[in-house]
Amino acid sequence: MSSPEAPTRKLTIARAMSEAIGQEMAADSAVMVMGEDIAKLGGVFGTTTGLLEKFGPERVRDTPISETGFIGAAVGLAGAGFRPVVELMFVDFFGVCMDAIYNLAAKQSYFSGGQVTCPMVLMTSVGGGYGDAGQHSQCLYATFGHLPGMKVVMPSNAHDAKGLMLAAIRDPNPVIFMFHKALQGMGWLGTVKRSITHVPDGDYTVPLDRAQIAREGRDLTIVSLGLGVHHALDAAETLAKSGIEAEVIDLVSIAPLDRATVRQSVGRTGRLLVVDDDYLSYGVGAEVIASVCEDGAISLKATPRRIAHPDVPIPFSPAMEHHVLPSAGKVLEAAQAMLEPAL
Amino acid sequence: MSSPEAPTRKLTIARAMSEAIGQEMAADSAVMVMGEDIAKLGGVFGTTTGLLEKFGPERVRDTPISETGFIGAAVGLAGAGFRPVVELMFVDFFGVCMDAIYNLAAKQSYFSGGQVTCPMVLMTSVGGGYGDAGQHSQCLYATFGHLPGMKVVMPSNAHDAKGLMLAAIRDPNPVIFMFHKALQGMGWLGTVKRSITHVPDGDYTVPLDRAQIAREGRDLTIVSLGLGVHHALDAAETLAKSGIEAEVIDLVSIAPLDRATVRQSVGRTGRLLVVDDDYLSYGVGAEVIASVCEDGAISLKATPRRIAHPDVPIPFSPAMEHHVLPSAGKVLEAAQAMLEPAL
Amino acid sequence: MNAKSNQNDRLWMYATMVKSRHFEACIKPAYFEGKTPVFNMAKGPLPGEMHLSDGQEPCAVGVCAHLRADDTVTATHRPHHVAIAKGVDLDAMTAEIFGKATGLSGGRGGHMHLFDAKVNFACSGIIAQGLGPAVGAALAAKMRGEDSVAIAYLGDGAANQGAFHEALNLAAVWNAPVVFVIEDNAYGISVAKKDCTAVARNADRAAAYAMPGHFVAGNDPDAVHAVAGEAIARARRGEGPSLIEIETCRLEGHFMGDAEGYRPPGEVDRLKALDPIPRYRERLLAEGFDAADLDAAEAESQRQVDAAFTAARAAALPDPSEVYDHVFA
Amino acid sequence: MNAKSNQNDRLWMYATMVKSRHFEACIKPAYFEGKTPVFNMAKGPLPGEMHLSDGQEPCAVGVCAHLRADDTVTATHRPHHVAIAKGVDLDAMTAEIFGKATGLSGGRGGHMHLFDAKVNFACSGIIAQGLGPAVGAALAAKMRGEDSVAIAYLGDGAANQGAFHEALNLAAVWNAPVVFVIEDNAYGISVAKKDCTAVARNADRAAAYAMPGHFVAGNDPDAVHAVAGEAIARARRGEGPSLIEIETCRLEGHFMGDAEGYRPPGEVDRLKALDPIPRYRERLLAEGFDAADLDAAEAESQRQVDAAFTAARAAALPDPSEVYDHVFA
Ligand SMILES: Cc1ncc(C[n+]2csc(CCOP(=O)(O)OP(=O)(O)O)c2C)c(N)n1
Ligand SMILES: Cc1ncc(C[n+]2csc(CCOP(=O)(O)OP(=O)(O)O)c2C)c(N)n1
Ligand SMILES: [Mg+2]
Ligand SMILES: [Mg+2]
């Protein structure tokens, strides 16, 4: 916070996350970090780099491989006035600890009638595309979005990552902070360049409950989140060459879903395409399409569409994995098909 | 199977389930039952009544309170040629064992390239309305429907319960067999009478992947499942008095979703109302509405609607719980609102 | 209660056991209102499951006698005795069980979700769910340099949940001031402990976490008091967690309406003959307590409970539209 | 392998350790193809995480020497040595790791999801996930009256997962013929076992399940062979489960690309000086084995691995449209 800010200081999402956590730990002694390999290693995905050195092992705690245990403990800490930031290394591992998340953390405020809050951030990596197979590549956006009592967010770039993390830590509720491996900026994973953005070194927050217009356009609304936003932006750039202006909405928040922003946009464009890399059925695409279609004020010029990972476990072989994952090419193709009648 | 069949022998869903399991255990020595309180007690919800006495403690096993352990063991048994029927007492408990379900059982066939199957039935109770509060009243249809590799079904009546159970046990895949507490026919829970139906005492199956038209109608399609089907039928009966004929679709299967039957119906009626008692966002209503709206061949006469439990933990106090749960009255009101412009 | 002499603790334990037992006695007829002649759990002023604690009072009082308001307790689906012993607001707790607006959480939680932040009490309906939070609360005290402790209650059945293993290991690794208290009533619903637990004594499992494990026989408040006192003092001194297993009994069904067909014949009668409350009264009298003092304590306990039930019944139901409040803080 | 004499087992163990080590040696350059100069896990013929087993071979061979094809093994995210020792089809396994159509599952699984039904082998990427299935497979054998057994491998880190506790208790309660084998390599990724495990020896945790617990020091195939032989024989005799903890070491990073900054300086050199394979060769020679026999076994092991890699590289990638096959049986 004290270093002079280069106006174009660019950070990865990983660096933005660890910077946000570190700044908040410096500002608020109640903030602490827990998880597997988050201390000495600085997080498998770089989310806690340097924090052990700065804040010591009391506030930066490596845990046993006991997700139920340490997430439960985090709820206890949160109820006792701490603000734990906890890492679930891969979202795929939710199955060993979901009770502590959805039945405990997410319902504590409600069951206690507001007496006991749960200011806890659970950060977790999502996404595939790098050959890590079916238990290390899932997204599960809708799995978390479906269950009440938690906020669920995911940044598509480093600027938002920092602002969302600061907002999440300060929020009195459990916030699931998803980060997409393809955007994380770990050298060993490859990273979409557009996610590495200018990040102010001072203090700022990005609202946890608001979608953002990542690109304005009049002809079509492409709604996405995380990596999908970049596929959408890539497709939009190509479409622009033939005079078609796609609006791209970055949901940012999965829960609560900012339906107003989506409806407002589709109300203008009349066309809706949703893109995500979670499983298709009962997914983000369905919820966004339904949210638009149940709004009687919106009239559509084309049938709404969704692109998602099909209802298939994520295959290892790149030959198969890339066949099923969304891509800019698939977004482009769907967008063109939706615009055809109008052209 | 040998007793002469009374043409109107009526059973509860509980009795139909235990009869189906018992008949299949008699026919196939690979079938066995495991779970908490399923042996001596016959299942908290009567799903295994009489089985211990008939088949003994080797094939009817009470388990420790170790859901991860015994569901994992069931997968091992299934891989080794057994056909375990396992009970997860309340679906709300999925959080302590989801890994064994969604990452293990549901992906075994895929990860093994079809070498190792997982013929396992996981039966689990869903639903509230009787004051059992927020950790014993959830539905979580979409939670299970969203994740690939498992079939997910729920009967709305005893006839289907038996036929689905027989089909589920014989299926080579993991089948999540949900049963709704308000329909189960346990005296101590109260039961919607319409769910107690004639059940043939012989052998028959009900397809695991097909929706059923529970009531034909031309003016409006109400799509639901489980208890919601009865709300829909009640509402339809009232609507019929004023000459409105609602078609009621019982989804029966949550995964795979029988989109064809829904689309076919809505294509005829032009109006879609979805009713379920799971949480609203990223739920069944969204998926059904999206599945219809993304079909360009269907033109709607009214804005589609959904009724669900709002995104709120399920409150204990009946004063609150009944305020948020779907009901026949709410279905009726929504249906009437959708029909108004046409009247 | 902190600085109480032992004799004061004993009178308090007696009075509190009576209070708890009377609480359950008042629940019983209220629960069956609207549920006769046909028992339907959805009906009456107290719908849903109801898990009574009759017989298990020694586990509550023997431990909680040593606790302060700033100590945390996480209890189970069978929470009334522990809540009462921890000093949860009796009026608000009763109102919560009746689903009233004046309840601890305004009727949102019900009997399995009693929270009283003033005395750091919580419970839950998921087996072994409270163990992790107790470790966290204990760690919070330790990190702040305070000497408060946390107690996690669990049943014998819960000791086979993975969450048990994870919490005990974590508590030991972090040297957290937490005491795990197993109420061994020999059953998890219908399944006998011996049919589902690999060891005869769950206290022996403490060795897997290099922490002290104590078994307390006889459902005896004084014995619990002694063992818990040492474990809690140890935790306060910063010497780490302990596991206590208490032999107790469930005099009622698992929940109300339970037909209890899984019990060997005569079991309940045998257990009732060993009811810890009259036994304790006899012991106190034999050891020189004044019957009039015990009677007075008993009457005061019952008075408080009766008042709580009267108030709860008179209280208003919540406004349904408030169902949306407190989903988020 | 069942009726082999001990000396035959020893030769087989040596040859199999060499095979496994050579397998990993062939993985290494293949994994880095396409990943230099910039290391990007998504690139090259072997994308994704890669967990090598160098150093842990004694755990695989000492146990699997006693196994038959009808015995089940569930392994972990670090599965190659165990798969090879269990007799998984080497060609199909290699092809699977290359994501080829000829792989065990046609490329759907990859290196953490190797299934070979012919020899009842499976592994998975979730810590401790294989334990429950091993109990189930063991119970299946027992219910059928067969004398086959199941082995569940896990790491030292996995012994802190709830699933460990549940599976061991269940195995004991059901007296299932299963042996749990902990490969203690002292780390779970970067976290040292001593910093996250409440007990020094996980073998001691067997007491919590009233089953025998054995600790095998020294990363010694013969010592593992002796202890595992007894535990497996015991299981075959219907006398129930056991827990074995093997002191071993990981000579490579947790996964390929791991910078290993968490290791104390010099640790890897010290460990490499104790490499179990050359040590074992020396012992065999000292005890009278013929160097020519060892060389021949070694050459044959390497030949098989080389052939598998050659075939895997030559094999076709799967047809992308087959991605939809086998979601359901
Ligand atoms: C994770 C989970 N599994 C199962 C249940 C259902 N259940 C409620 S109480 C109970 C028995 C608990 O036994 P024990 O821990 O001994 O406590 P007790 O009821 O004897 O006090 C069970 C199985 C649950 N609530 N949570
Ligand atoms: C439930 C779960 N939590 C975390 C992980 C991430 N993870 C993969 S390997 C590993 C370390 C495992 O340590 P150990 O069991 O000792 O096995 P080793 O890698 O040392 O062979 C971790 C934490 C996982 N795969 N599954
Ligand atoms: Mg019990
Ligand atoms: Mg290890």
Coordinates of N, CA and C in Angstrom, one line a residue, chain B residues 151-297:
Chain B
K151 N -28.4 -41.4 -12.6 CA -29.8 -41.2 -12.9 C -30.5 -40.8 -11.6
V152 N -31.5 -39.9 -11.7 CA -32.1 -39.4 -10.5 C -33.6 -39.4 -10.8
V153 N -34.3 -40.1 -9.9 CA -35.8 -40.3 -10.1 C -36.5 -40.0 -8.8
M154 N -37.8 -39.8 -9.0 CA -38.7 -39.6 -7.8 C -40.1 -40.0 -8.2
P155 N -40.7 -40.9 -7.5 CA -42.1 -41.3 -7.8 C -43.1 -40.3 -7.2
S156 N -44.2 -40.1 -7.8 CA -45.3 -39.3 -7.1 C -46.4 -40.3 -6.6
N157 N -46.3 -41.6 -6.8 CA -47.3 -42.5 -6.3 C -46.7 -43.9 -6.2
A158 N -47.4 -44.7 -5.5 CA -46.9 -46.0 -5.1 C -46.7 -46.9 -6.3
H159 N -47.6 -46.8 -7.3 CA -47.4 -47.7 -8.5 C -46.0 -47.4 -9.1
D160 N -45.7 -46.1 -9.3 CA -44.5 -45.8 -9.9 C -43.3 -46.1 -9.0
A161 N -43.5 -46.0 -7.7 CA -42.4 -46.3 -6.8 C -42.0 -47.7 -6.9
K162 N -42.9 -48.6 -7.0 CA -42.4 -50.0 -7.2 C -41.8 -50.3 -8.5
G163 N -42.4 -49.8 -9.6 CA -41.8 -50.0 -10.9 C -40.5 -49.3 -11.1
L164 N -40.4 -48.1 -10.5 CA -39.1 -47.4 -10.6 C -38.0 -48.1 -9.8
M165 N -38.4 -48.6 -8.6 CA -37.4 -49.3 -7.8 C -36.9 -50.6 -8.5
L166 N -37.8 -51.3 -9.1 CA -37.4 -52.5 -9.8 C -36.4 -52.1 -11.0
A167 N -36.8 -51.1 -11.7 CA -36.0 -50.6 -12.8 C -34.6 -50.1 -12.3
A168 N -34.7 -49.4 -11.2 CA -33.4 -48.9 -10.6 C -32.5 -50.0 -10.2
I169 N -33.0 -51.0 -9.5 CA -32.1 -52.0 -9.0 C -31.5 -52.8 -10.2
R170 N -32.2 -52.9 -11.3 CA -31.7 -53.7 -12.4 C -30.8 -52.8 -13.3
D171 N -30.9 -51.5 -13.2 CA -30.1 -50.7 -14.0 C -28.6 -50.8 -13.6
P172 N -27.7 -50.8 -14.6 CA -26.3 -51.0 -14.3 C -25.6 -49.7 -13.8
N173 N -26.4 -48.7 -13.6 CA -25.8 -47.4 -13.2 C -26.3 -47.0 -11.8
P174 N -25.6 -46.0 -11.2 CA -26.0 -45.5 -10.0 C -27.4 -44.7 -10.2
V175 N -28.3 -45.1 -9.4 CA -29.6 -44.4 -9.5 C -29.9 -43.8 -8.2
I176 N -30.2 -42.5 -8.2 CA -30.6 -41.8 -6.9 C -32.1 -41.9 -6.9
F177 N -32.6 -42.6 -5.9 CA -34.1 -42.8 -5.8 C -34.6 -41.9 -4.7
M178 N -35.1 -40.8 -5.1 CA -35.7 -39.9 -4.1 C -37.1 -40.2 -3.7
F179 N -37.5 -40.1 -2.5 CA -38.9 -40.3 -2.1 C -39.3 -39.1 -1.2
H180 N -40.5 -38.6 -1.5 CA -40.9 -37.4 -0.8 C -41.6 -37.8 0.5
K181 N -41.2 -37.2 1.6 CA -41.8 -37.6 2.9 C -43.3 -37.3 3.0
A182 N -43.8 -36.3 2.2 CA -45.2 -36.0 2.3 C -46.0 -37.0 1.5
L183 N -45.4 -37.9 0.8 CA -46.1 -38.9 0.0 C -45.8 -40.3 0.5
Q184 N -44.9 -40.5 1.5 CA -44.3 -41.7 1.8 C -45.3 -42.7 2.4
G185 N -46.3 -42.2 3.1 CA -47.3 -43.1 3.7 C -46.9 -43.6 5.0
M186 N -46.0 -42.9 5.7 CA -45.7 -43.3 7.1 C -46.8 -42.6 7.9
G187 N -47.5 -43.3 8.7 CA -48.6 -42.7 9.5 C -48.1 -41.5 10.1
W188 N -46.9 -41.5 10.7 CA -46.5 -40.4 11.5 C -46.1 -39.1 10.7
L189 N -46.2 -39.2 9.4 CA -45.9 -38.0 8.6 C -47.1 -37.4 7.9
G190 N -48.2 -38.1 7.9 CA -49.3 -37.6 7.0 C -48.9 -37.8 5.6
T191 N -49.9 -38.1 4.8 CA -49.6 -38.5 3.4 C -50.7 -38.1 2.5
V192 N -50.3 -37.5 1.3 CA -51.3 -37.2 0.3 C -52.0 -38.4 -0.2
K193 N -53.3 -38.5 -0.1 CA -54.0 -39.8 -0.3 C -53.7 -40.3 -1.8
R194 N -53.7 -39.4 -2.7 CA -53.6 -39.7 -4.1 C -52.3 -40.5 -4.4
S195 N -51.3 -40.5 -3.5 CA -50.0 -41.2 -3.7 C -50.2 -42.7 -3.4
I196 N -51.3 -43.0 -2.6 CA -51.5 -44.4 -2.2 C -52.3 -45.0 -3.3
T197 N -51.7 -45.8 -4.1 CA -52.4 -46.3 -5.4 C -52.4 -47.8 -5.4
H198 N -53.1 -48.3 -6.4 CA -53.1 -49.7 -6.7 C -51.6 -50.1 -7.1
V199 N -51.1 -51.2 -6.6 CA -49.8 -51.6 -6.9 C -49.9 -53.1 -7.3
P200 N -49.6 -53.4 -8.5 CA -49.7 -54.8 -8.9 C -48.7 -55.6 -8.1
D201 N -49.0 -56.8 -7.7 CA -48.0 -57.5 -6.8 C -47.0 -58.3 -7.6
G202 N -47.2 -58.3 -8.9 CA -46.2 -59.0 -9.8 C -45.0 -58.0 -10.1
D203 N -44.3 -58.5 -11.2 CA -43.1 -57.8 -11.6 C -43.4 -56.8 -12.7
Y204 N -43.0 -55.6 -12.6 CA -43.1 -54.6 -13.7 C -42.1 -53.5 -13.4
T205 N -41.7 -52.8 -14.4 CA -40.9 -51.7 -14.3 C -41.5 -50.4 -14.9
V206 N -41.1 -49.3 -14.3 CA -41.5 -48.0 -14.9 C -40.2 -47.4 -15.4
P207 N -40.1 -46.9 -16.6 CA -38.9 -46.4 -17.2 C -38.3 -45.3 -16.3
L208 N -37.0 -45.4 -16.2 CA -36.3 -44.4 -15.3 C -36.1 -43.0 -16.0
D209 N -36.3 -43.0 -17.3 CA -36.0 -41.7 -18.0 C -37.2 -41.1 -18.7
R210 N -38.4 -41.4 -18.3 CA -39.5 -40.8 -19.0 C -40.5 -40.1 -18.1
A211 N -40.8 -38.9 -18.5 CA -41.9 -38.1 -17.9 C -43.2 -38.7 -18.2
Q212 N -44.2 -38.5 -17.3 CA -45.5 -39.0 -17.6 C -46.5 -37.9 -17.6
I213 N -47.5 -38.1 -18.4 CA -48.6 -37.1 -18.4 C -49.6 -37.6 -17.3
A214 N -49.6 -36.9 -16.2 CA -50.4 -37.3 -15.1 C -51.9 -36.9 -15.3
R215 N -52.1 -35.9 -16.2 CA -53.4 -35.4 -16.5 C -53.3 -34.7 -17.8
E216 N -54.2 -35.0 -18.7 CA -54.2 -34.3 -20.0 C -54.9 -33.0 -20.0
G217 N -54.5 -32.1 -20.8 CA -55.2 -30.8 -20.9 C -54.7 -30.0 -22.0
R218 N -55.4 -29.0 -22.4 CA -55.1 -28.3 -23.7 C -54.6 -26.9 -23.4
D219 N -54.9 -26.3 -22.2 CA -54.8 -24.9 -22.0 C -53.4 -24.4 -21.4
L220 N -52.8 -25.4 -20.7 CA -51.6 -25.0 -19.9 C -50.9 -26.2 -19.5
T221 N -49.6 -26.2 -19.5 CA -48.8 -27.3 -19.0 C -48.2 -27.0 -17.7
I222 N -48.6 -27.8 -16.7 CA -47.9 -27.7 -15.4 C -46.9 -28.8 -15.2
V223 N -45.7 -28.5 -15.1 CA -44.6 -29.5 -15.0 C -44.2 -29.6 -13.5
S224 N -44.2 -30.8 -13.0 CA -43.7 -30.9 -11.6 C -43.2 -32.3 -11.3
L225 N -42.9 -32.6 -10.1 CA -42.4 -33.9 -9.7 C -42.7 -34.1 -8.2
G226 N -42.9 -35.3 -7.8 CA -43.1 -35.7 -6.4 C -44.4 -35.0 -5.9
L227 N -44.2 -34.4 -4.7 CA -45.4 -33.7 -4.1 C -46.0 -32.7 -5.0
G228 N -45.2 -32.0 -5.7 CA -45.7 -30.9 -6.6 C -46.7 -31.4 -7.6
V229 N -46.6 -32.6 -8.0 CA -47.5 -33.2 -9.0 C -48.9 -33.1 -8.3
H230 N -49.0 -33.4 -7.1 CA -50.3 -33.4 -6.4 C -50.8 -32.0 -6.2
H231 N -50.0 -31.1 -5.9 CA -50.4 -29.7 -5.9 C -51.0 -29.3 -7.3
A232 N -50.2 -29.7 -8.3 CA -50.7 -29.4 -9.7 C -52.0 -30.0 -10.0
L233 N -52.2 -31.3 -9.6 CA -53.4 -32.0 -9.9 C -54.6 -31.3 -9.2
D234 N -54.3 -30.9 -7.9 CA -55.4 -30.3 -7.1 C -55.8 -29.0 -7.8
A235 N -54.8 -28.2 -8.3 CA -55.1 -27.0 -8.9 C -55.8 -27.2 -10.3
A236 N -55.4 -28.2 -11.0 CA -56.0 -28.6 -12.2 C -57.5 -28.9 -12.0
E237 N -57.8 -29.6 -11.0 CA -59.2 -30.0 -10.7 C -60.0 -28.7 -10.5
T238 N -59.4 -27.8 -9.8 CA -60.2 -26.5 -9.5 C -60.3 -25.8 -10.8
L239 N -59.2 -25.7 -11.6 CA -59.3 -25.0 -12.9 C -60.4 -25.6 -13.8
A240 N -60.5 -26.9 -13.7 CA -61.4 -27.6 -14.6 C -62.8 -27.1 -14.4
K241 N -63.1 -26.8 -13.1 CA -64.5 -26.3 -12.8 C -64.8 -25.0 -13.6
S242 N -63.8 -24.3 -13.9 CA -64.1 -23.1 -14.8 C -63.7 -23.3 -16.2
G243 N -63.7 -24.6 -16.6 CA -63.5 -24.9 -18.0 C -62.1 -24.9 -18.5
I244 N -61.1 -24.7 -17.6 CA -59.7 -24.7 -18.1 C -59.1 -26.0 -17.8
E245 N -58.5 -26.5 -18.9 CA -57.9 -27.9 -18.8 C -56.4 -27.8 -18.7
A246 N -55.9 -28.0 -17.6 CA -54.4 -28.0 -17.4 C -53.9 -29.4 -17.7
E247 N -52.8 -29.5 -18.4 CA -52.1 -30.7 -18.5 C -51.0 -30.8 -17.4
V248 N -50.9 -31.9 -16.7 CA -50.0 -32.0 -15.7 C -48.9 -33.0 -16.0
I249 N -47.7 -32.6 -16.0 CA -46.6 -33.6 -16.3 C -45.8 -33.9 -15.1
D250 N -45.7 -35.2 -14.8 CA -44.9 -35.7 -13.7 C -43.5 -36.0 -14.3
L251 N -42.5 -35.3 -14.0 CA -41.2 -35.5 -14.6 C -40.7 -36.9 -14.3
V252 N -41.0 -37.4 -13.1 CA -40.5 -38.7 -12.7 C -39.0 -38.7 -12.6
S253 N -38.3 -38.4 -13.7 CA -36.9 -38.4 -13.8 C -36.3 -37.0 -13.8
I254 N -35.4 -36.8 -12.9 CA -34.7 -35.5 -12.9 C -33.5 -35.5 -13.8
A255 N -32.9 -36.6 -13.8 CA -31.8 -36.9 -14.8 C -31.8 -38.3 -15.2
P256 N -31.9 -38.6 -16.5 CA -32.0 -37.5 -17.6 C -33.4 -36.9 -17.6
L257 N -33.4 -35.7 -18.0 CA -34.7 -34.9 -18.1 C -35.3 -35.2 -19.4
D258 N -36.6 -35.6 -19.3 CA -37.3 -36.0 -20.6 C -37.9 -34.7 -21.2
R259 N -36.9 -34.0 -21.9 CA -37.3 -32.7 -22.5 C -38.4 -32.9 -23.6
A260 N -38.3 -34.0 -24.3 CA -39.2 -34.2 -25.4 C -40.7 -34.2 -24.9
T261 N -41.0 -34.9 -23.9 CA -42.3 -34.9 -23.4 C -42.8 -33.5 -23.0
V262 N -41.9 -32.8 -22.3 CA -42.3 -31.4 -21.9 C -42.5 -30.5 -23.1
R263 N -41.6 -30.6 -24.0 CA -41.7 -29.7 -25.2 C -43.0 -30.1 -26.0
Q264 N -43.2 -31.3 -26.1 CA -44.4 -31.7 -26.9 C -45.6 -31.2 -26.3
S265 N -45.7 -31.2 -25.0 CA -46.9 -30.7 -24.3 C -47.0 -29.2 -24.4
V266 N -46.0 -28.5 -24.1 CA -46.0 -27.1 -24.1 C -46.2 -26.6 -25.6
G267 N -45.7 -27.3 -26.5 CA -46.0 -27.0 -27.9 C -47.4 -27.0 -28.2
R268 N -48.2 -27.9 -27.5 CA -49.6 -27.9 -27.7 C -50.3 -26.8 -26.9
T269 N -50.0 -26.7 -25.6 CA -50.7 -25.8 -24.8 C -50.3 -24.3 -24.9
G270 N -49.0 -24.1 -25.2 CA -48.5 -22.8 -25.3 C -48.2 -22.1 -24.0
R271 N -48.4 -22.8 -22.9 CA -48.2 -22.2 -21.6 C -47.5 -23.2 -20.6
L272 N -46.5 -22.6 -19.9 CA -45.7 -23.5 -19.1 C -45.6 -22.9 -17.7
L273 N -45.9 -23.8 -16.7 CA -45.8 -23.4 -15.3 C -45.0 -24.6 -14.7
V274 N -43.9 -24.3 -14.0 CA -43.1 -25.3 -13.3 C -43.2 -25.2 -11.8
V275 N -43.4 -26.3 -11.1 CA -43.6 -26.3 -9.7 C -42.7 -27.3 -9.0
D276 N -41.8 -26.8 -8.2 CA -41.1 -27.7 -7.3 C -40.8 -27.1 -6.0
D277 N -40.4 -28.0 -5.0 CA -40.2 -27.5 -3.7 C -38.7 -27.4 -3.3
D278 N -37.9 -27.5 -4.3 CA -36.5 -27.3 -4.1 C -36.2 -25.8 -4.2
Y279 N -35.0 -25.4 -3.8 CA -34.7 -23.9 -3.9 C -34.8 -23.5 -5.4
L280 N -35.2 -22.2 -5.5 CA -35.5 -21.7 -6.8 C -34.4 -21.6 -7.8
S281 N -33.3 -20.9 -7.4 CA -32.3 -20.5 -8.3 C -31.5 -21.7 -8.7
Y282 N -31.2 -21.8 -10.0 CA -30.5 -23.0 -10.6 C -31.2 -24.3 -10.3
G283 N -32.5 -24.2 -10.3 CA -33.4 -25.3 -10.0 C -34.1 -26.0 -11.1
V284 N -35.0 -26.8 -10.8 CA -35.8 -27.6 -11.8 C -36.6 -26.6 -12.7
G285 N -37.1 -25.6 -12.1 CA -37.9 -24.6 -12.9 C -37.1 -24.0 -13.9
A286 N -35.9 -23.6 -13.6 CA -35.0 -22.9 -14.6 C -34.7 -23.9 -15.7
E287 N -34.4 -25.1 -15.4 CA -34.0 -26.0 -16.4 C -35.2 -26.3 -17.4
V288 N -36.3 -26.5 -16.8 CA -37.5 -26.8 -17.6 C -37.8 -25.6 -18.5
I289 N -37.8 -24.5 -17.9 CA -38.2 -23.3 -18.7 C -37.2 -23.0 -19.8
A290 N -35.9 -23.2 -19.5 CA -34.8 -23.0 -20.5 C -35.0 -24.1 -21.6
S291 N -35.3 -25.3 -21.2 CA -35.4 -26.4 -22.2 C -36.5 -26.1 -23.2
V292 N -37.6 -25.4 -22.7 CA -38.7 -25.1 -23.6 C -38.3 -23.9 -24.4
C293 N -37.8 -22.9 -23.8 CA -37.5 -21.6 -24.5 C -36.4 -21.7 -25.5
E294 N -35.5 -22.7 -25.3 CA -34.4 -22.8 -26.3 C -34.9 -23.7 -27.5
D295 N -36.1 -24.1 -27.5 CA -36.7 -24.9 -28.6 C -37.4 -23.9 -29.5
G296 N -36.8 -23.5 -30.6 CA -37.3 -22.5 -31.5 C -38.7 -22.8 -32.1
A297 N -39.0 -24.1 -32.0 CA -40.3 -24.5 -32.7 C -41.5 -24.2 -31.8

